[in-house]
Coordinates of C-alpha atoms and ligand atoms in Angstrom, one line a residue:
X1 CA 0.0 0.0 0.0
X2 CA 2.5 2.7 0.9
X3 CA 5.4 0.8 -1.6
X4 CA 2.1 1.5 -4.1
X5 CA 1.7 5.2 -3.2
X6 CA 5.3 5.9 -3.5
X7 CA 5.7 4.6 -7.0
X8 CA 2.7 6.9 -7.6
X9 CA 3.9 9.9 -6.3
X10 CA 7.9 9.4 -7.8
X11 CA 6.3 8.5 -11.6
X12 CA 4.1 12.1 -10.6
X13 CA 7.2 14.3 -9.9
X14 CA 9.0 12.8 -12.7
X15 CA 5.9 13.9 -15.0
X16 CA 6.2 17.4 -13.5
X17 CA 10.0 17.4 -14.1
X18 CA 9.4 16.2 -17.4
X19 CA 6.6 19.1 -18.5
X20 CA 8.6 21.7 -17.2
X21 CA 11.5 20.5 -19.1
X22 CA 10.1 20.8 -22.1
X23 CA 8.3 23.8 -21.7
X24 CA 12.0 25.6 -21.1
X25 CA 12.9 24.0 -24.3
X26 CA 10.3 24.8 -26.5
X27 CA 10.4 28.3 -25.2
X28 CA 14.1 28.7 -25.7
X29 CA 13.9 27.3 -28.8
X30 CA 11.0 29.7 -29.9
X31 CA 12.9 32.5 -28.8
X32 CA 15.6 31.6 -30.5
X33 CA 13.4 31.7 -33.8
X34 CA 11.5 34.7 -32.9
X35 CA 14.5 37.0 -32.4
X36 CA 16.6 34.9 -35.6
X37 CA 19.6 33.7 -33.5
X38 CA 20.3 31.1 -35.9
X39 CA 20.6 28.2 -33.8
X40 CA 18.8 27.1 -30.9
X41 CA 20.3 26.3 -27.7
X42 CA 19.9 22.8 -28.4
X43 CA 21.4 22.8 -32.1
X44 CA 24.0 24.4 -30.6
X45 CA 24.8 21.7 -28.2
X46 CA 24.3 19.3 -31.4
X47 CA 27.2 21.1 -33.0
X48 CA 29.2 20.9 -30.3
X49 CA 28.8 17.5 -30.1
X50 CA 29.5 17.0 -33.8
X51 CA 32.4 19.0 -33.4
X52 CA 34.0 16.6 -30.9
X53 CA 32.7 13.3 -32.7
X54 CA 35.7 11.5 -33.1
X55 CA 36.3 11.1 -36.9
X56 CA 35.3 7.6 -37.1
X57 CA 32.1 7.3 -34.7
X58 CA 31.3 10.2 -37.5
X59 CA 31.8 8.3 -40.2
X60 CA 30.0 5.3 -39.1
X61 CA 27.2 7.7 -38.5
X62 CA 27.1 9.2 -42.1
X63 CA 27.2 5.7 -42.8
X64 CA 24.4 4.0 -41.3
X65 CA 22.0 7.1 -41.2
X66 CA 22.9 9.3 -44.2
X67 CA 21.2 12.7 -43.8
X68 CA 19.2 11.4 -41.0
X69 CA 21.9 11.6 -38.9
X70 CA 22.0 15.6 -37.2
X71 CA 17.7 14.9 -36.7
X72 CA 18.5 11.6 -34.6
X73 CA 21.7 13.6 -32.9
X74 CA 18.8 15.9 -31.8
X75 CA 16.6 13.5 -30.9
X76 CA 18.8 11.5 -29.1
X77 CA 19.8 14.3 -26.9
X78 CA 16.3 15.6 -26.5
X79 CA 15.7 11.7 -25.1
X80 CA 18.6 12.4 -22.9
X81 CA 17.2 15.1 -21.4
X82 CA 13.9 13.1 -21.3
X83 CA 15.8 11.0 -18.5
X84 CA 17.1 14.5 -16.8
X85 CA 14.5 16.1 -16.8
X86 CA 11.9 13.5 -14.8
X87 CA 14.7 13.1 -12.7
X88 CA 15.5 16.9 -11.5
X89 CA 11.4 16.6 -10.9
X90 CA 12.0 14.2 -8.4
X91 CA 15.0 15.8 -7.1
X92 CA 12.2 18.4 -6.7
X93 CA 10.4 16.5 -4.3
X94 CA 12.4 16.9 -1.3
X95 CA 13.9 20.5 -2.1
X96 CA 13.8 23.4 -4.8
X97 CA 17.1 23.9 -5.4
X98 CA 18.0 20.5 -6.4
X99 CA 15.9 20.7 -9.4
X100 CA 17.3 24.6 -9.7
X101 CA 21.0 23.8 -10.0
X102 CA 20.0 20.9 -12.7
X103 CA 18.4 23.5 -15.3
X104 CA 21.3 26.1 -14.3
X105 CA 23.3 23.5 -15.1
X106 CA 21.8 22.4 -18.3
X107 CA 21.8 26.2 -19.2
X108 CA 25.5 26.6 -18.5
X109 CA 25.8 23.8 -20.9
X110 CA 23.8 25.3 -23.3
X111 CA 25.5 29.0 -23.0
X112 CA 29.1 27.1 -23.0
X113 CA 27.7 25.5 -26.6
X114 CA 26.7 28.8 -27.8
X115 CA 29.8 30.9 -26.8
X116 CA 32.1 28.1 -28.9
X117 CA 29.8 29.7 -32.0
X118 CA 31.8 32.1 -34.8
X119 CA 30.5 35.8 -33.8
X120 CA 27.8 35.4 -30.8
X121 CA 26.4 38.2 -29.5
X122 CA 24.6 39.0 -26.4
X123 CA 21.0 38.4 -27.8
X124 CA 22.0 34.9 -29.0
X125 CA 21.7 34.4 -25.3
X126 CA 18.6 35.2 -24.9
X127 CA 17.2 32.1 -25.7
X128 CA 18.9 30.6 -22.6
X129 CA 18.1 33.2 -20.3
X130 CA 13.8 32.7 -21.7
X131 CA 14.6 28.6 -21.3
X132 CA 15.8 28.9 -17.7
X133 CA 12.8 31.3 -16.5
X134 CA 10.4 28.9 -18.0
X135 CA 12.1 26.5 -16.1
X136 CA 12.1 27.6 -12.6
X137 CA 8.7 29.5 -13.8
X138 CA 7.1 25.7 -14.7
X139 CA 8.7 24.2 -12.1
X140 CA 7.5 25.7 -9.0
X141 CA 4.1 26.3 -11.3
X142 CA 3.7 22.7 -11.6
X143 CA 5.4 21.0 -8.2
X144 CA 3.1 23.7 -5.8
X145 CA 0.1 21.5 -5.5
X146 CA 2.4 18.2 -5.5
X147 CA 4.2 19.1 -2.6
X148 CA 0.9 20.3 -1.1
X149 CA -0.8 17.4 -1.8
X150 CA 1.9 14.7 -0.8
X151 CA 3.7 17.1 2.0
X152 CA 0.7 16.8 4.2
X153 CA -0.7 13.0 4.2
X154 CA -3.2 14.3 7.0
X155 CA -5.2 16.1 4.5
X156 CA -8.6 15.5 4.0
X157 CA -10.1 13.6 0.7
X158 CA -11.7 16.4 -1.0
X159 CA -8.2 18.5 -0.5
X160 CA -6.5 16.1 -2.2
X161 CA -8.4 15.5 -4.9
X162 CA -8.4 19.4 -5.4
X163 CA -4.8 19.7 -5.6
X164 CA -4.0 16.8 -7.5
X165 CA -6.9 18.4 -10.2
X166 CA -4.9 21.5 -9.4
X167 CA -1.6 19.8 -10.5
X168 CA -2.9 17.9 -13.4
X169 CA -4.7 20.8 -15.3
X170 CA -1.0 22.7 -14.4
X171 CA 1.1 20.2 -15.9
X172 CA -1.3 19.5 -18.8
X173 CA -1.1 23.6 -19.4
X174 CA 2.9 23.7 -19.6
X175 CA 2.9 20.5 -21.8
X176 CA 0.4 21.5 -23.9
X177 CA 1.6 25.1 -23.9
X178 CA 5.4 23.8 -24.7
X179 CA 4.0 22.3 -27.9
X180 CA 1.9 25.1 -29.0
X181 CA 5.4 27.5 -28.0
X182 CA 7.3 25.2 -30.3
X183 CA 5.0 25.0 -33.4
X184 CA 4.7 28.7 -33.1
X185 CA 8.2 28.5 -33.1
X186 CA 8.8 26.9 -35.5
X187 CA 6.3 29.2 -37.9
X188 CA 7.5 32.2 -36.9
X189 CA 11.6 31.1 -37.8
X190 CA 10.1 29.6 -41.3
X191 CA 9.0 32.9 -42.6
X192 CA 11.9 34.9 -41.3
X193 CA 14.8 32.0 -42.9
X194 CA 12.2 32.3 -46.2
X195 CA 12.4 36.1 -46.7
X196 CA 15.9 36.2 -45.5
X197 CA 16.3 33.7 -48.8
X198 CA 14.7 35.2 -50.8
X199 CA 16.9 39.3 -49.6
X200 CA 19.9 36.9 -50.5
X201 CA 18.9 35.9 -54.1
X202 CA 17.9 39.1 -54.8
X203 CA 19.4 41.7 -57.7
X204 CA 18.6 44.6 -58.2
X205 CA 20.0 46.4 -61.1
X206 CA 20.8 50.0 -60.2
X207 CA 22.1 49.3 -56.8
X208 CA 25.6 49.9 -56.5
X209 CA 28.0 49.3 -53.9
X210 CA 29.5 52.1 -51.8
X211 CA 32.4 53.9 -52.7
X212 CA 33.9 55.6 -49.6
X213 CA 35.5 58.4 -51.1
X214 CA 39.0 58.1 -49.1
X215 CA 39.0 62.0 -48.1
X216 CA 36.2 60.9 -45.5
X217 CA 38.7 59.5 -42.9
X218 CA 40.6 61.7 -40.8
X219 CA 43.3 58.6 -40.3
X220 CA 43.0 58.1 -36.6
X221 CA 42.6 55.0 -35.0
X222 CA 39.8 54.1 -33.1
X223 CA 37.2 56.4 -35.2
X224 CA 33.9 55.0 -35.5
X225 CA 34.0 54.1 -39.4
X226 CA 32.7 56.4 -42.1
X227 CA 30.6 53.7 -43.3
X228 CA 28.6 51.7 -41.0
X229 CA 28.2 48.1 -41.8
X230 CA 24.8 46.8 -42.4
X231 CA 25.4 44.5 -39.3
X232 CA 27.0 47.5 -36.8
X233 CA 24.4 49.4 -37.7
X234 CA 21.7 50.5 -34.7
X235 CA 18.6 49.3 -34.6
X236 CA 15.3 50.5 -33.2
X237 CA 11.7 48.8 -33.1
X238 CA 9.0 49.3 -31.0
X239 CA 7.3 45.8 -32.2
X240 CA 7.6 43.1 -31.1
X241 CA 7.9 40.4 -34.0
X242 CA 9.9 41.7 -37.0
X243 CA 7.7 41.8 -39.9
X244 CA 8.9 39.1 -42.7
X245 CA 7.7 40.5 -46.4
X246 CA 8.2 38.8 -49.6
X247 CA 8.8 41.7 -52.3
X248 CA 5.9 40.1 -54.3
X249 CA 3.1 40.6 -51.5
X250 CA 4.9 44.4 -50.2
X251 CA 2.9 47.1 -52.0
X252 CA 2.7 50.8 -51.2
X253 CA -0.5 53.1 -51.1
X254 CA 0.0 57.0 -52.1
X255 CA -3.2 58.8 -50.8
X256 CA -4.7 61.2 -49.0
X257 CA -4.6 64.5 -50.3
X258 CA -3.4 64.0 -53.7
X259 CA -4.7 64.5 -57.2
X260 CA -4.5 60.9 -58.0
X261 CA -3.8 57.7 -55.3
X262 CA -1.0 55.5 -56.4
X263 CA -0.7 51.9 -55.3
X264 CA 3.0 50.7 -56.3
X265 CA 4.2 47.1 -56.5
X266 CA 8.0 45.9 -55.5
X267 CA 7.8 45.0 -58.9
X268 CA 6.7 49.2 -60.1
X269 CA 9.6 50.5 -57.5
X270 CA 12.5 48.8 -58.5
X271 CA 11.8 49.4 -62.4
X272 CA 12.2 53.0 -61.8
X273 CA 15.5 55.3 -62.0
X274 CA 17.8 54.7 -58.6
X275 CA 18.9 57.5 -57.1
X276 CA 21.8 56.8 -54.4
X277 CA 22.8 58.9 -51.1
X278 CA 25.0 58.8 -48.0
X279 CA 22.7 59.5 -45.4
X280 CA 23.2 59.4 -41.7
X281 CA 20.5 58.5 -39.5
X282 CA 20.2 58.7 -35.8
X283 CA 18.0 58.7 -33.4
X284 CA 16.2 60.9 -31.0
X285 CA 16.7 58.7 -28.0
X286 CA 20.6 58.5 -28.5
X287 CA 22.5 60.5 -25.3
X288 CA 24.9 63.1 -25.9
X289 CA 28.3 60.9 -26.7
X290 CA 25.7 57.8 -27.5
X291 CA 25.8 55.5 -30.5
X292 CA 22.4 55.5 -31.7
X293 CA 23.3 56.4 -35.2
X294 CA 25.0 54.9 -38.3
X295 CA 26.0 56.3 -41.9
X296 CA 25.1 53.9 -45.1
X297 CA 25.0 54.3 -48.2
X298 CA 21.0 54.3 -49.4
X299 CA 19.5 53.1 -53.0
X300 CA 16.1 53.8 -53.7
X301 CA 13.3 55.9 -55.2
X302 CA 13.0 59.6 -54.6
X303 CA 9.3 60.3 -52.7
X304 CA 9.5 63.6 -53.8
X305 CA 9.1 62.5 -57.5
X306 CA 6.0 60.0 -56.6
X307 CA 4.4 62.6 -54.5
X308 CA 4.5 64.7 -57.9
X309 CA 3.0 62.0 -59.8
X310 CA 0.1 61.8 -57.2
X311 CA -0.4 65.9 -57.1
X312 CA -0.1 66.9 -53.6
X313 CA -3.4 69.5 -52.9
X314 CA -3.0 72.4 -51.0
X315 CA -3.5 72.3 -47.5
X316 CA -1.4 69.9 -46.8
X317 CA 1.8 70.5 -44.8
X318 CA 2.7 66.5 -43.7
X319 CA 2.8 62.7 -44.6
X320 CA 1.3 59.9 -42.4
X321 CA 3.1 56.8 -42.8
X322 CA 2.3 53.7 -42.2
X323 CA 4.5 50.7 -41.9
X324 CA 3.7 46.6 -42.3
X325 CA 3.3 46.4 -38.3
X326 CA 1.1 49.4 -37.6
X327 CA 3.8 51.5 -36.6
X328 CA 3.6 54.9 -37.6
X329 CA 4.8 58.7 -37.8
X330 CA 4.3 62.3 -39.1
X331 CA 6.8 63.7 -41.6
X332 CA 6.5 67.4 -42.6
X333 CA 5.8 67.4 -46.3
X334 CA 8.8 69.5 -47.2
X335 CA 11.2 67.3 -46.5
X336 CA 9.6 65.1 -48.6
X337 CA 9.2 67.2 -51.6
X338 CA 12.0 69.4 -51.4
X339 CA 15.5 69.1 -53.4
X340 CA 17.1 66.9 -50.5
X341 CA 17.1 63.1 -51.7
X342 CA 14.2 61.6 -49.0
X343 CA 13.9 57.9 -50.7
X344 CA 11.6 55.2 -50.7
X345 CA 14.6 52.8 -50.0
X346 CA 15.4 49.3 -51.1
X347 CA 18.7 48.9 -50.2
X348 CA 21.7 49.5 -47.5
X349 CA 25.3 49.3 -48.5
X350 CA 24.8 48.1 -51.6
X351 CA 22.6 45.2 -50.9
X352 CA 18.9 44.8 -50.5
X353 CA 17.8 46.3 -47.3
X354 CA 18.6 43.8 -44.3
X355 CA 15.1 42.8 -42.7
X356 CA 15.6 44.3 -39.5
X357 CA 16.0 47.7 -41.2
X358 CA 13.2 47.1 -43.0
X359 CA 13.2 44.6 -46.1
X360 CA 11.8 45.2 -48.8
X361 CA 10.7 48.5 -48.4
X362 CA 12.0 51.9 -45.9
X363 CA 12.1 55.4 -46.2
X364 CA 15.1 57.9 -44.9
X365 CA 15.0 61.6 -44.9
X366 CA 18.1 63.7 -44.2
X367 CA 18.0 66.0 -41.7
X368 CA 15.1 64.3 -39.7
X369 CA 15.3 61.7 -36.3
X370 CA 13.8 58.4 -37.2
X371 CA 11.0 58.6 -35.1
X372 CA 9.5 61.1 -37.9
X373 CA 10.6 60.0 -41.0
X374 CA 12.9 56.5 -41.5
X375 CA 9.8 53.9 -41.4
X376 CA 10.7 50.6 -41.7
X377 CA 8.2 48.0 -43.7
X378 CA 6.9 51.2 -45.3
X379 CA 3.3 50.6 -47.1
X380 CA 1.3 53.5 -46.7
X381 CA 1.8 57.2 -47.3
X382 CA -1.2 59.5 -46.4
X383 CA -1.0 62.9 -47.8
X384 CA -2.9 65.1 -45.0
X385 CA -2.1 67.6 -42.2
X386 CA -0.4 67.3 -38.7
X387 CA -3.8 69.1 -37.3
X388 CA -5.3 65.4 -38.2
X389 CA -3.4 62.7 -36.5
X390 CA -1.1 61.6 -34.2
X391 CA 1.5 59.4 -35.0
X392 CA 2.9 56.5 -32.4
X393 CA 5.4 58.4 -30.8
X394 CA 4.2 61.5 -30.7
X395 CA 1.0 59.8 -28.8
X396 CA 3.5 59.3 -25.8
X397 CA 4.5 63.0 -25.7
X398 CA 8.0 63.5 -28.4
X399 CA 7.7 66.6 -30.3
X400 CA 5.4 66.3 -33.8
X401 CA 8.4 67.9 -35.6
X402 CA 12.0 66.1 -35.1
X403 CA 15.0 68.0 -37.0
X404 CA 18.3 66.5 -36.2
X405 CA 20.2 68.9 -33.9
X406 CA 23.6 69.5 -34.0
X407 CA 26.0 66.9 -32.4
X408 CA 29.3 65.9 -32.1
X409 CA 31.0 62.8 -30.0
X410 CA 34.8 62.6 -28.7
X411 CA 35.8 58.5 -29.9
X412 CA 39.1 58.5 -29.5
X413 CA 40.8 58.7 -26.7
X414 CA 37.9 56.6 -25.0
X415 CA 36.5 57.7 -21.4
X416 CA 38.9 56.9 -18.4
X417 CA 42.2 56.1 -21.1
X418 CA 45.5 56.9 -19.6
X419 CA 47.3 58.5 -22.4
X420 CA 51.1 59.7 -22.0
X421 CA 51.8 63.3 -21.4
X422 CA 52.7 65.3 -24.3
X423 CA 50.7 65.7 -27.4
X424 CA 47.4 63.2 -27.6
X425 CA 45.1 62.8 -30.8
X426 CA 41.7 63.3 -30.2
X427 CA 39.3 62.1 -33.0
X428 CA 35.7 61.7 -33.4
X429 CA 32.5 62.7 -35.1
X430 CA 30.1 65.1 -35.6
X431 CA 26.5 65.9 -37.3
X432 CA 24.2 68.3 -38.1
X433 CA 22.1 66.5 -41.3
X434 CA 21.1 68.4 -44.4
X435 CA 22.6 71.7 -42.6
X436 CA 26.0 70.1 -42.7
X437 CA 29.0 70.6 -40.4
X438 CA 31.1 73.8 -40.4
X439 CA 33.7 73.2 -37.9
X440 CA 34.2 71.6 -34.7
X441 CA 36.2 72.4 -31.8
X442 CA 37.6 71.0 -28.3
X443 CA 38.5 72.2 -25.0
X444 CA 40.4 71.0 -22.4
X445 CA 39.7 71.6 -18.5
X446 CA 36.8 73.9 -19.2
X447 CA 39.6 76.5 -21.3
X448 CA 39.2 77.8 -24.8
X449 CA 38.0 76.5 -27.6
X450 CA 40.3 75.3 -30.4
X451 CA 39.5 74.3 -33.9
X452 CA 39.9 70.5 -35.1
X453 CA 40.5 69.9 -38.6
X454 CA 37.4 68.2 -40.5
X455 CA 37.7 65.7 -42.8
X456 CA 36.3 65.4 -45.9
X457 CA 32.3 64.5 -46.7
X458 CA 30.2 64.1 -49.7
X459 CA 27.6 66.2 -49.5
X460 CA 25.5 67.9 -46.2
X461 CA 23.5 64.8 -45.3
X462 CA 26.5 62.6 -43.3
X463 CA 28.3 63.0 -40.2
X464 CA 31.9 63.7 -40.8
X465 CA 34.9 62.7 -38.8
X466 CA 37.2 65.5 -36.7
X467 CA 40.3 65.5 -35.8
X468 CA 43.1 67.4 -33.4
X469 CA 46.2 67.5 -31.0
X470 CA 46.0 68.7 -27.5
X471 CA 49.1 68.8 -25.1
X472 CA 47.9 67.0 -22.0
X473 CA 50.2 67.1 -18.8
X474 CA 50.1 64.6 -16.3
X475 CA 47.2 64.3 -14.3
X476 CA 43.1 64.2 -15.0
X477 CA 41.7 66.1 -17.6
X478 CA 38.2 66.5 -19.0
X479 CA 38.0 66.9 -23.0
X480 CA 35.3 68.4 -24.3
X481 CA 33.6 68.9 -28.5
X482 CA 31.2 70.7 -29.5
X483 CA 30.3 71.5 -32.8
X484 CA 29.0 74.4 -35.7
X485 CA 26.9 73.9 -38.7
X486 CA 27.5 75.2 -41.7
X487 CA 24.9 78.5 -41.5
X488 CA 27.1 78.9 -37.8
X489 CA 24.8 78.0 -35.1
X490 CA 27.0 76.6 -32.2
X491 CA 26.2 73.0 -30.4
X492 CA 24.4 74.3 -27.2
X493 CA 25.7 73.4 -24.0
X494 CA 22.9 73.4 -22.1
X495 CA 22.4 70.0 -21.5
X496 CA 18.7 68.2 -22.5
X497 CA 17.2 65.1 -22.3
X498 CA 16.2 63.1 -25.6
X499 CA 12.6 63.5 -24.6
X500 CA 10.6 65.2 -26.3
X501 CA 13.1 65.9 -29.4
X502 CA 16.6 65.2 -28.7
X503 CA 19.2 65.5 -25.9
X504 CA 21.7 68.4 -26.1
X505 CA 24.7 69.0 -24.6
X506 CA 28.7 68.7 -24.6
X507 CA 30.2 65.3 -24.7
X508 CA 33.0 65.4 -22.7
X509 CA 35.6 62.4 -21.0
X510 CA 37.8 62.3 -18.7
X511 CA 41.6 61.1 -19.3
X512 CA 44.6 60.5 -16.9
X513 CA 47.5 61.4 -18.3
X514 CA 50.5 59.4 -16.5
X515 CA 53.7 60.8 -15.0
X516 CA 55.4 59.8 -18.0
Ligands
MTE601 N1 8.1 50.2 -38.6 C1 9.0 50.9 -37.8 N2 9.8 51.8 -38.4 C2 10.6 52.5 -37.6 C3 10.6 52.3 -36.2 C4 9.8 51.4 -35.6 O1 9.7 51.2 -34.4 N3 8.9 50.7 -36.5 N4 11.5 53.1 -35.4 C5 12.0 54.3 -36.0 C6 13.1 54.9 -35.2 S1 12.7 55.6 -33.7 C7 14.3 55.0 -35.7 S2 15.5 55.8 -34.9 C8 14.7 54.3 -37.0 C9 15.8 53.3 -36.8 O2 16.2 52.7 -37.9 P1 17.2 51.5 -37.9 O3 16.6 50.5 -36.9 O4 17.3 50.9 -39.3 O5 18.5 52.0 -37.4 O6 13.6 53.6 -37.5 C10 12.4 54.2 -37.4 N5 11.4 53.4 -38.2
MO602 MO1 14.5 56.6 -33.0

């Protein structure tokens, strides 16, 4: 009888283990999907296995299973963790922590695996973190009405009954809601790898790749880049799923207040005449001396000439536009129909536009933050006036109109360095879009101001790098920049925060100059 019971009970914590283990793996592995991380924790650990497969077991592998054999790898380990996982539920019977240091153990496993991948990042962690939450999450979730239920055998019938109901209906939920988590999972990495095929395949004639003109670098180490890489590039959403669009189902909608409404295919776009810009873009949230911005080299359509086409009616002083999730913001119509080259654009460097900044389809506007003007997934411009909406972040209180401000950032030497006394190079960058920079300067220990020299750019739309020697002697010092734009309006330093449309203010670091 009690031999009975305790069979019973160990085959019930081992089901709880079990549910909660695969809840943390489904979840993991759907986060990995959702934010594109490649791999999943558990291919990962797949990988590493293969990796140390000694050459022969490997072999014999290929051999006997042909392509089958990375799906029975993973299956084989998923069976594996089976056994682990309805044991770390029983473990959970006489304490939480047991159970706890098995999944944090499991997860070190899994972050180890990950770490040995070519050029992880932080998010490719994620995943990990998410499994081991819905671990601990499940667990207790899931083991509560057990240990209520067998902790105290002086309970009454209809108590027990209740909580093993209670426990039952939990672990059913988690199990059930582990497979759902997967298949969604699984749906949501399908589209993304599909699209990101399809980006890969794609040519577009008229695109070509960036020249950086050489005069653009002011030659001292440590300078963010001219040219941002697609993939150092910052990125802002508010969504939460990136939207995945094949080119043949993106179209765009021209309406509003216009003459004639224009619906345009990915097909229409790209069969009209390129035109090509540097353009920096940044954003209003970025903090004086933050990194929130990023130069590239943009193909695409020029809105001003489609807004022509359409006939823009009087009255209207602004565009609503729309992207594929909902997102949206307010652009004053002038930047959009003026001589500076605001694009419908399709590509980023050179190459189709990667999905995160918004494949197939994205507009940039010199001169403006993105929160008013670089929408991502673009599909719908609304000819109309700023009287008549809002727009998503001016809902939450950021100005309606968002002109870049004039900035400048110290890069080189970085914050806290310990240069040698003497002369030091101080390099860095500085931007004032479609008003273009006119000099910058620096000052050390609150003194005077003293010109850099400014390299080189290719028109008034990009940030351009600045460069100059200070004599430092030994001891702290605080460096300062500021910059001027070209019609000679001074960097303020009164200092701002981002909200409500852009922070202001010196960057300055500090450096200790040694005794030499
Ligand atoms: N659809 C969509 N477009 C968007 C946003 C967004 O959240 N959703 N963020 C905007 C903001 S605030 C900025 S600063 C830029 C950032 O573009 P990036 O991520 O390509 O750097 O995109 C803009 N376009
Ligand atoms: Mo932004």
């Amino acid at each position: 009888m009690r031999d009975n019971r305790r069979v019973d009970t160990s085959r019930t914590w081992s089901l709880a283990g079990l549910a909660t283990g695969l809840a943390g793996l489904a979840t993991s592995y759907a986060a990995a999907m959702a934010l594109n991380v490649g791999e999943s924790p558990l291919t990962a650990v797949a990988e590493v296995v293969i990796r140390y497969t000694p050459g022969f077991v490997a072999e014999t592998a290929i051999d006997r299973l042909g392509r089958a054999d990375k799906p029975v790898l993973v299956v084989g380990i998923v069976l594996l963790l089976a056994l682990v996982f309805a044991w770390a539920g029983r473990l959970a019977r006489r304490s939480w922590w047991a159970p706890t240091v098995v999944f944090a153990v499991l997860s070190a496993a899994g972050a180890g695996a990950i770490a040995a991948q070519r050029n992880q990042q932080l998010v490719d962690f994620v995943p990990i973190a998410v499994g081991l939450v819905t671990w601990l999450v499940c667990l207790s979730l899931v083991t509560d009405p057990l240990r209520r239920f067998h902790g105290h055998p002086e309970r009454v019938a209809p108590r027990e009954s209740h909580d093993r109901r209670t426990f039952l209906v939990r672990a059913g939920a988690v199990a059930g809601g582990a497979v759902v988590v997967g298949v969604l999972g699984r749906f949501v990495g399908r589209g993304r790898r599909q699209v990101e095929q399809t980006r890969q395949l794609l040519k577009l004639k008229g695109v070509s790749a960036p020249q950086v003109p050489a005069a653009v670098r002011v030659g001292v180490e440590g300078v963010s880049p001219w040219l941002t890489p697609a993939e150092d590039f910052y990125l802002i959403h508010a969504g939460i799923t990136v939207p995945t669009i094949e080119p043949h189902d993106w179209s765009l909608r021209i309406h509003g207040m216009v003459d004639r409404e224009i619906t345009l295919t990915y097909d229409d776009l790209v069969s009209r005449k390129f035109t090509e810009a540097w353009v920096t873009l940044n954003c209003v949230s970025n903090e004086v001396g933050g990194d929130l911005i990023g130069n590239a080299w943009w193909s695409g359509v020029r809105i001003a000439d489609l807004l022509a086409e359409a006939g823009v009616q009087e009255g209207a002083d602004a565009v609503k536009q729309t992207s594929h999730d909902d997102w949206t913001c307010g652009t004053p119509l002038e930047a959009l129909t003026d001589d500076r080259n605001a694009l419908l654009a399709v590509a980023m460097n050179g190459r189709p536009l990667p999905i995160d900044h918004g494949f197939p389809v994205r507009t940039v506007v010199p001169g403006l933050y993105g929160y008013v003007s670089a929408t991502k997934w673009v599909v719908d411009l609304e000819v109309t006036r700023f009287d008549d909406f809002d727009a998503f972040w001016t809902e939450k209180g950021w100005s309606e109109l968002g002109p870049v401000k004039i900035a400048s950032r110290i890069d080189v030497p970085s914050s806290g360095a310990e240069p040698e006394p003497g002369p030091v190079r101080v390099a860095g960058v500085a931007w004032a879009q479609h008003s273009g920079i006119g000099g910058v300067e620096v000052a050390v220990d609150g003194g005077s101001w003293q010109p850099a020299e400014l390299a080189a750019t290719p028109s008034i739309d990009t940030w351009v790098q600045w460069a100059t020697t200070v004599d430092l002697t030994p001891g702290d010092h605080l460096l300062r920049v500021r910059a001027t734009d070209r019609d000679g309006n001074i960097q303020t330093g009164v200092e701002a925060a981002p909200v409500p449309d852009g922070a202001t203010g010196w960057h300055q670091i500090e450096v200790s100059v040694s005794d030499g």
